[in-house]
mmCIF file of C-alpha atoms in Angstrom:
data_model
loop_
_atom_site.group_PDB
_atom_site.id
_atom_site.type_symbol
_atom_site.label_atom_id
_atom_site.label_comp_id
_atom_site.label_asym_id
_atom_site.label_seq_id
_atom_site.Cartn_x
_atom_site.Cartn_y
_atom_site.Cartn_z
ATOM 1 C CA MET Y 1 0.132 0.159 -0.405
ATOM 2 C CA ARG Y 2 1.354 3.320 -0.983
ATOM 3 C CA ILE Y 3 0.423 6.224 1.604
ATOM 4 C CA ARG Y 4 0.608 9.685 1.201
ATOM 5 C CA ALA Y 5 0.828 12.904 2.925
ATOM 6 C CA LEU Y 6 -0.785 16.288 2.890
ATOM 7 C CA VAL Y 7 1.230 18.945 4.589
ATOM 8 C CA LEU Y 8 -0.974 21.600 5.221
ATOM 9 C CA ALA Y 9 0.601 25.465 5.008
ATOM 10 C CA ALA Y 10 -0.808 28.523 7.034
ATOM 11 C CA SER Y 11 -1.410 30.339 3.374
ATOM 12 C CA GLY Y 12 -3.708 27.459 2.614
ATOM 13 C CA ALA Y 13 -1.602 25.826 -0.040
ATOM 14 C CA VAL Y 14 -0.745 22.187 0.053
ATOM 15 C CA ALA Y 15 2.479 20.598 -0.627
ATOM 16 C CA LEU Y 16 2.209 16.512 -1.155
ATOM 17 C CA SER Y 17 5.240 14.544 0.922
ATOM 18 C CA THR Y 18 5.597 10.963 1.062
ATOM 19 C CA LEU Y 19 3.697 9.309 3.864
ATOM 20 C CA ALA Y 20 0.765 9.138 5.115
ATOM 21 C CA VAL Y 21 -3.036 10.027 4.451
ATOM 22 C CA PRO Y 22 -5.042 10.084 1.178
ATOM 23 C CA ALA Y 23 -6.184 13.375 -0.415
ATOM 24 C CA ALA Y 24 -9.616 13.331 1.365
ATOM 25 C CA GLN Y 25 -11.390 11.900 4.228
ATOM 26 C CA ALA Y 26 -12.310 8.387 3.069
ATOM 27 C CA ALA Y 27 -16.070 6.624 4.388
ATOM 28 C CA THR Y 28 -14.404 3.456 5.311
ATOM 29 C CA ALA Y 29 -13.450 3.472 8.937
ATOM 30 C CA GLY Y 30 -10.162 3.855 10.172
ATOM 31 C CA PRO Y 31 -7.921 1.055 12.255
ATOM 32 C CA ALA Y 32 -9.105 0.415 15.668
ATOM 33 C CA VAL Y 33 -5.989 1.562 17.323
ATOM 34 C CA THR Y 34 -5.313 4.051 19.731
ATOM 35 C CA PHE Y 35 -1.825 6.047 20.586
ATOM 36 C CA SER Y 36 0.235 6.836 23.458
ATOM 37 C CA ASN Y 37 3.935 7.745 24.822
ATOM 38 C CA LEU Y 38 4.215 9.903 21.902
ATOM 39 C CA LYS Y 39 7.759 11.933 21.998
ATOM 40 C CA VAL Y 40 8.978 13.964 19.517
ATOM 41 C CA ASN Y 41 12.633 15.017 19.222
ATOM 42 C CA SER Y 42 13.246 13.481 22.645
ATOM 43 C CA GLY Y 43 11.158 16.094 24.239
ATOM 44 C CA ARG Y 44 13.132 19.165 23.105
ATOM 45 C CA ASN Y 45 12.403 22.220 20.971
ATOM 46 C CA ILE Y 46 12.497 21.688 17.094
ATOM 47 C CA VAL Y 47 14.834 24.403 15.760
ATOM 48 C CA VAL Y 48 15.241 24.992 12.328
ATOM 49 C CA GLY Y 49 17.286 27.515 10.403
ATOM 50 C CA THR Y 50 17.241 29.163 6.833
ATOM 51 C CA THR Y 51 18.382 26.440 4.600
ATOM 52 C CA SER Y 52 18.297 23.266 5.804
ATOM 53 C CA ALA Y 53 15.601 20.898 6.153
ATOM 54 C CA VAL Y 54 16.046 19.325 9.968
ATOM 55 C CA THR Y 55 15.045 15.410 10.784
ATOM 56 C CA VAL Y 56 13.949 14.533 14.282
ATOM 57 C CA SER Y 57 12.816 11.292 15.559
ATOM 58 C CA ALA Y 58 9.521 10.390 17.199
ATOM 59 C CA THR Y 59 8.626 7.405 19.074
ATOM 60 C CA TYR Y 60 5.084 5.924 20.385
ATOM 61 C CA THR Y 61 3.287 3.391 21.448
ATOM 62 C CA VAL Y 62 -0.012 1.598 19.476
ATOM 63 C CA THR Y 63 -2.115 -0.444 20.899
ATOM 64 C CA LYS Y 64 -4.337 -2.410 18.938
ATOM 65 C CA PRO Y 65 -6.927 -5.373 18.970
ATOM 66 C CA ALA Y 66 -5.364 -8.832 19.134
ATOM 67 C CA ASN Y 67 -7.100 -10.023 15.495
ATOM 68 C CA LEU Y 68 -6.072 -6.961 14.043
ATOM 69 C CA SER Y 69 -2.872 -7.539 11.750
ATOM 70 C CA ALA Y 70 -0.179 -4.956 12.198
ATOM 71 C CA SER Y 71 0.868 -5.348 8.322
ATOM 72 C CA SER Y 72 -2.865 -4.387 7.529
ATOM 73 C CA PHE Y 73 -2.218 -0.636 8.517
ATOM 74 C CA GLN Y 74 0.275 2.271 8.749
ATOM 75 C CA THR Y 75 0.656 5.119 11.546
ATOM 76 C CA GLY Y 76 2.919 7.879 11.899
ATOM 77 C CA PRO Y 77 3.398 11.035 13.960
ATOM 78 C CA ALA Y 78 1.582 14.563 13.420
ATOM 79 C CA LEU Y 79 2.390 17.987 14.513
ATOM 80 C CA TYR Y 80 -1.329 20.434 14.605
ATOM 81 C CA ARG Y 81 -2.262 23.483 15.200
ATOM 82 C CA GLY Y 82 -6.266 24.420 16.081
ATOM 83 C CA ALA Y 83 -8.655 22.693 18.112
ATOM 84 C CA THR Y 84 -8.899 19.267 16.712
ATOM 85 C CA LEU Y 85 -6.082 17.073 14.804
ATOM 86 C CA GLY Y 86 -7.355 16.131 11.361
ATOM 87 C CA MET Y 87 -7.439 17.233 7.664
ATOM 88 C CA ASN Y 88 -9.090 20.418 8.754
ATOM 89 C CA SER Y 89 -6.422 21.465 11.220
ATOM 90 C CA ASP Y 90 -5.316 25.072 10.690
ATOM 91 C CA ASP Y 91 -1.664 23.951 10.153
ATOM 92 C CA LEU Y 92 -0.875 19.894 9.816
ATOM 93 C CA ILE Y 93 2.793 18.486 9.608
ATOM 94 C CA ILE Y 94 2.947 14.787 8.941
ATOM 95 C CA SER Y 95 6.067 12.140 9.017
ATOM 96 C CA ASP Y 96 7.368 11.718 5.786
ATOM 97 C CA ASP Y 97 6.953 7.862 5.595
ATOM 98 C CA PRO Y 98 5.231 5.757 7.578
ATOM 99 C CA GLY Y 99 6.601 4.744 11.261
ATOM 100 C CA THR Y 100 8.613 1.281 12.026
ATOM 101 C CA CYS Y 101 7.097 -0.667 14.647
ATOM 102 C CA THR Y 102 7.926 -3.566 16.524
ATOM 103 C CA ALA Y 103 5.107 -5.878 18.260
ATOM 104 C CA SER Y 104 6.071 -6.249 22.027
ATOM 105 C CA SER Y 105 2.763 -8.114 22.685
ATOM 106 C CA SER Y 106 -0.362 -9.468 20.447
ATOM 107 C CA THR Y 107 -1.591 -6.196 21.418
ATOM 108 C CA VAL Y 108 0.866 -3.209 21.710
ATOM 109 C CA LEU Y 109 3.557 -2.183 18.871
ATOM 110 C CA LYS Y 110 6.462 0.001 19.731
ATOM 111 C CA CYS Y 111 7.200 2.465 16.988
ATOM 112 C CA SER Y 112 9.404 5.346 15.568
ATOM 113 C CA ALA Y 113 9.403 7.497 12.679
ATOM 114 C CA LYS Y 114 11.175 10.652 11.281
ATOM 115 C CA ILE Y 115 9.675 14.023 10.635
ATOM 116 C CA GLN Y 116 11.421 16.586 8.427
ATOM 117 C CA PHE Y 117 11.029 20.626 9.026
ATOM 118 C CA ARG Y 118 11.673 22.357 5.443
ATOM 119 C CA PRO Y 119 11.965 26.405 5.285
ATOM 120 C CA LYS Y 120 9.781 27.566 2.467
ATOM 121 C CA GLY Y 121 11.860 27.796 -0.937
ATOM 122 C CA THR Y 122 14.822 24.881 0.322
ATOM 123 C CA ASP Y 123 12.907 22.432 -1.880
ATOM 124 C CA GLU Y 124 10.163 21.321 -3.733
ATOM 125 C CA ASP Y 125 8.486 20.095 -0.743
ATOM 126 C CA GLY Y 126 9.481 23.267 1.599
ATOM 127 C CA ASP Y 127 6.760 25.027 2.755
ATOM 128 C CA LEU Y 128 7.335 25.957 6.591
ATOM 129 C CA ILE Y 129 6.851 29.468 6.999
ATOM 130 C CA SER Y 130 7.759 32.197 9.497
ATOM 131 C CA SER Y 131 4.298 32.916 11.120
ATOM 132 C CA GLN Y 132 4.192 29.198 11.831
ATOM 133 C CA ALA Y 133 6.613 29.312 14.479
ATOM 134 C CA GLY Y 134 5.661 28.699 17.920
ATOM 135 C CA THR Y 135 3.953 25.929 19.899
ATOM 136 C CA TRP Y 136 2.329 23.024 18.532
ATOM 137 C CA LYS Y 137 -0.022 20.185 19.395
ATOM 138 C CA LEU Y 138 0.835 16.481 18.909
ATOM 139 C CA GLY Y 139 -0.916 13.601 17.751
ATOM 140 C CA ALA Y 140 -0.696 10.698 15.663
ATOM 141 C CA LEU Y 141 -2.572 9.088 12.732
ATOM 142 C CA ALA Y 142 -3.307 5.474 11.307
ATOM 143 C CA VAL Y 143 -4.477 4.614 7.659
ATOM 144 C CA ASN Y 144 -5.611 0.989 7.035
ATOM 145 C CA ALA Y 145 -5.619 -0.353 3.022
ATOM 146 C CA ASP Y 146 -9.284 0.848 2.623
ATOM 147 C CA ASP Y 147 -7.665 4.487 3.274
ATOM 148 C CA GLY Y 148 -9.690 4.738 6.409
ATOM 149 C CA ILE Y 149 -8.014 7.494 8.900
ATOM 150 C CA THR Y 150 -7.974 7.174 12.667
ATOM 151 C CA TRP Y 151 -7.061 10.121 14.128
ATOM 152 C CA GLN Y 152 -5.447 11.211 17.860
ATOM 153 C CA GLY Y 153 -4.762 14.338 19.170
ATOM 154 C CA GLY Y 154 -3.581 15.568 22.603
ATOM 155 C CA LEU Y 155 -0.533 13.885 23.137
ATOM 156 C CA GLY Y 156 1.636 16.613 24.232
ATOM 157 C CA SER Y 157 3.143 20.010 22.672
ATOM 158 C CA THR Y 158 6.142 21.391 21.324
ATOM 159 C CA HIS Y 159 8.385 24.361 20.122
ATOM 160 C CA LEU Y 160 8.723 24.997 16.383
ATOM 161 C CA GLN Y 161 11.382 27.615 16.833
ATOM 162 C CA ARG Y 162 13.243 30.171 14.332
ATOM 163 C CA ARG Y 163 17.271 29.632 14.852
ATOM 164 C CA ALA Y 164 18.864 32.460 16.384
ATOM 165 C CA THR Y 165 22.471 33.718 15.975
ATOM 166 C CA LEU Y 166 24.194 36.068 18.439
ATOM 167 C CA THR Y 167 27.609 38.030 18.304
ATOM 168 C CA THR Y 168 29.542 39.910 20.780
ATOM 169 C CA ASP Y 169 32.292 42.373 20.409
ATOM 170 C CA ALA Y 170 33.696 43.842 23.644
ATOM 171 C CA SER Y 171 36.441 46.793 23.237
ATOM 172 C CA PRO Y 172 39.112 48.188 23.499
ATOM 173 C CA GLU Y 173 41.462 45.107 24.169
ATOM 174 C CA PRO Y 174 43.857 45.446 26.301
ATOM 175 C CA VAL Y 175 42.192 47.988 28.431
ATOM 176 C CA LYS Y 176 43.196 49.717 31.624
ATOM 177 C CA LYS Y 177 41.815 48.758 34.990
ATOM 178 C CA GLY Y 178 38.833 51.053 35.656
ATOM 179 C CA LYS Y 179 38.371 52.179 32.197
ATOM 180 C CA THR Y 180 35.096 51.578 30.002
ATOM 181 C CA ILE Y 181 34.558 48.730 27.831
ATOM 182 C CA THR Y 182 32.015 48.795 25.245
ATOM 183 C CA VAL Y 183 30.175 45.701 24.709
ATOM 184 C CA THR Y 184 28.509 45.532 20.854
ATOM 185 C CA GLY Y 185 26.624 42.635 19.126
ATOM 186 C CA LYS Y 186 23.657 41.908 16.937
ATOM 187 C CA LEU Y 187 20.876 39.286 17.515
ATOM 188 C CA ALA Y 188 19.131 37.688 14.796
ATOM 189 C CA ARG Y 189 17.008 34.693 13.548
ATOM 190 C CA ALA Y 190 15.866 32.743 10.736
ATOM 191 C CA ASN Y 191 13.277 33.841 8.133
ATOM 192 C CA TRP Y 192 11.505 30.853 6.728
ATOM 193 C CA ASP Y 193 10.110 33.055 4.166
ATOM 194 C CA THR Y 194 13.508 34.592 2.436
ATOM 195 C CA ASN Y 195 15.684 31.742 3.678
ATOM 196 C CA LYS Y 196 17.980 34.430 5.567
ATOM 197 C CA TYR Y 197 18.838 35.584 9.000
ATOM 198 C CA ALA Y 198 17.348 39.159 10.168
ATOM 199 C CA GLY Y 199 17.836 40.667 13.231
ATOM 200 C CA TYR Y 200 15.593 40.487 16.100
ATOM 201 C CA SER Y 201 14.043 43.531 17.373
ATOM 202 C CA THR Y 202 13.252 44.666 21.053
ATOM 203 C CA GLN Y 203 14.599 41.103 22.991
ATOM 204 C CA PRO Y 204 15.840 41.009 26.214
ATOM 205 C CA VAL Y 205 19.518 40.115 25.920
ATOM 206 C CA LYS Y 206 21.866 39.421 29.251
ATOM 207 C CA LEU Y 207 25.300 40.720 29.179
ATOM 208 C CA GLN Y 208 27.381 37.923 31.053
ATOM 209 C CA PHE Y 209 31.178 38.017 32.174
ATOM 210 C CA ARG Y 210 33.621 35.228 33.178
ATOM 211 C CA LYS Y 211 36.673 35.878 34.795
ATOM 212 C CA LYS Y 212 39.912 34.359 33.421
ATOM 213 C CA GLY Y 213 40.285 30.651 35.086
ATOM 214 C CA SER Y 214 36.617 30.308 35.658
ATOM 215 C CA SER Y 215 33.852 28.305 34.140
ATOM 216 C CA THR Y 216 31.023 30.232 34.988
ATOM 217 C CA TYR Y 217 29.217 33.109 33.580
ATOM 218 C CA THR Y 218 27.669 36.022 35.867
ATOM 219 C CA THR Y 219 25.159 38.291 34.533
ATOM 220 C CA LEU Y 220 25.946 42.240 34.629
ATOM 221 C CA LYS Y 221 22.522 43.574 33.069
ATOM 222 C CA THR Y 222 20.185 42.912 30.455
ATOM 223 C CA ILE Y 223 19.815 45.199 27.812
ATOM 224 C CA LYS Y 224 17.143 45.240 24.648
ATOM 225 C CA THR Y 225 18.227 44.790 21.311
ATOM 226 C CA SER Y 226 17.398 47.757 18.630
ATOM 227 C CA SER Y 227 15.086 48.082 15.778
ATOM 228 C CA THR Y 228 17.615 45.912 13.557
ATOM 229 C CA GLY Y 229 18.796 43.638 16.603
ATOM 230 C CA THR Y 230 21.567 45.220 17.632
ATOM 231 C CA LEU Y 231 23.342 45.370 20.864
ATOM 232 C CA LYS Y 232 25.465 48.423 22.795
ATOM 233 C CA THR Y 233 26.091 48.818 25.938
ATOM 234 C CA THR Y 234 29.294 49.544 28.252
ATOM 235 C CA THR Y 235 30.518 48.181 31.375
ATOM 236 C CA THR Y 236 33.544 48.934 33.684
ATOM 237 C CA ALA Y 237 36.951 47.028 33.399
ATOM 238 C CA THR Y 238 38.072 45.458 36.242
ATOM 239 C CA VAL Y 239 39.532 41.920 35.944
ATOM 240 C CA ASP Y 240 40.553 39.798 32.619
ATOM 241 C CA GLY Y 241 37.930 37.546 31.582
ATOM 242 C CA TYR Y 242 35.085 36.660 28.649
ATOM 243 C CA TYR Y 243 32.337 38.948 27.881
ATOM 244 C CA ARG Y 244 29.208 37.732 26.079
ATOM 245 C CA TYR Y 245 25.859 38.488 24.994
ATOM 246 C CA SER Y 246 23.061 35.726 26.224
ATOM 247 C CA PHE Y 247 19.383 35.319 24.927
ATOM 248 C CA ALA Y 248 16.823 33.103 26.732
ATOM 249 C CA GLY Y 249 14.590 32.476 23.540
ATOM 250 C CA THR Y 250 10.988 32.476 22.943
ATOM 251 C CA THR Y 251 8.080 30.197 22.146
ATOM 252 C CA THR Y 252 9.306 31.194 18.229
ATOM 253 C CA THR Y 253 12.705 31.366 18.800
ATOM 254 C CA SER Y 254 15.381 29.511 19.870
ATOM 255 C CA SER Y 255 17.953 30.517 22.967
ATOM 256 C CA VAL Y 256 21.514 31.164 21.951
ATOM 257 C CA SER Y 257 24.277 32.562 23.937
ATOM 258 C CA ALA Y 258 27.404 34.344 21.963
ATOM 259 C CA ALA Y 259 31.036 33.129 22.209
ATOM 260 C CA GLY Y 260 32.993 34.920 25.065
ATOM 261 C CA ASP Y 261 34.969 37.680 24.115
ATOM 262 C CA PHE Y 262 38.418 37.954 26.037
ATOM 263 C CA VAL Y 263 39.464 41.298 27.239
ATOM 264 C CA ASP Y 264 42.640 41.551 28.763
ATOM 265 C CA VAL Y 265 42.741 44.398 32.002
ATOM 266 C CA GLN Y 266 46.069 46.065 32.549
#
């Protein structure tokens, strides 16, 4: 049985992928199965940059009647937004290929699958747009040979995030003790519509310092990025060490810390 998947974009466009569901709801009943223990990307946020597809793993359990053959249906995880999971979900992302399942009993299957996330324009299947970053609900589906579909939502949630980048430059270096150090930088994040990074405006970012010989950064102050994502602030030179900016992230954008910039205090 060849199964097809529909990925519904927020714009209303429909892109075909390799797994999963027929093009329209069929009249026949779906497999009499239920899903549990769904975990996508080991419970971590899903972070996608500008130009490369990101593949994450999912694991889940399928419970079925003992007399229902595991070979008579295929399953896969799904991410969705909206009140319910189904073809009419506001947004729907389904695994590219059917899950691989192993029977642990006559009624229980342990399954795993891969899900790909592709920014718009990266390839013929790329359809992820920036407005889709944020919280997604988790669910799963099963499809039988008669194109009957079983949907099950409410299996958790995850954050689908735009990858962030952050820079730090502290100057002058070297500097005399007690003098002013100026620390500049920029916070940017992936734009899935343009496949480029763009400044992330008005976001709180911490300026942190790590003394030479220490492994721990401490926060000196918190400032906000400009309208173009740039950062600039000053601090007083005390001892040799590393300065960096650190961003905690949001539901739509990943956390990131810049590499430390060493300043020699004389």
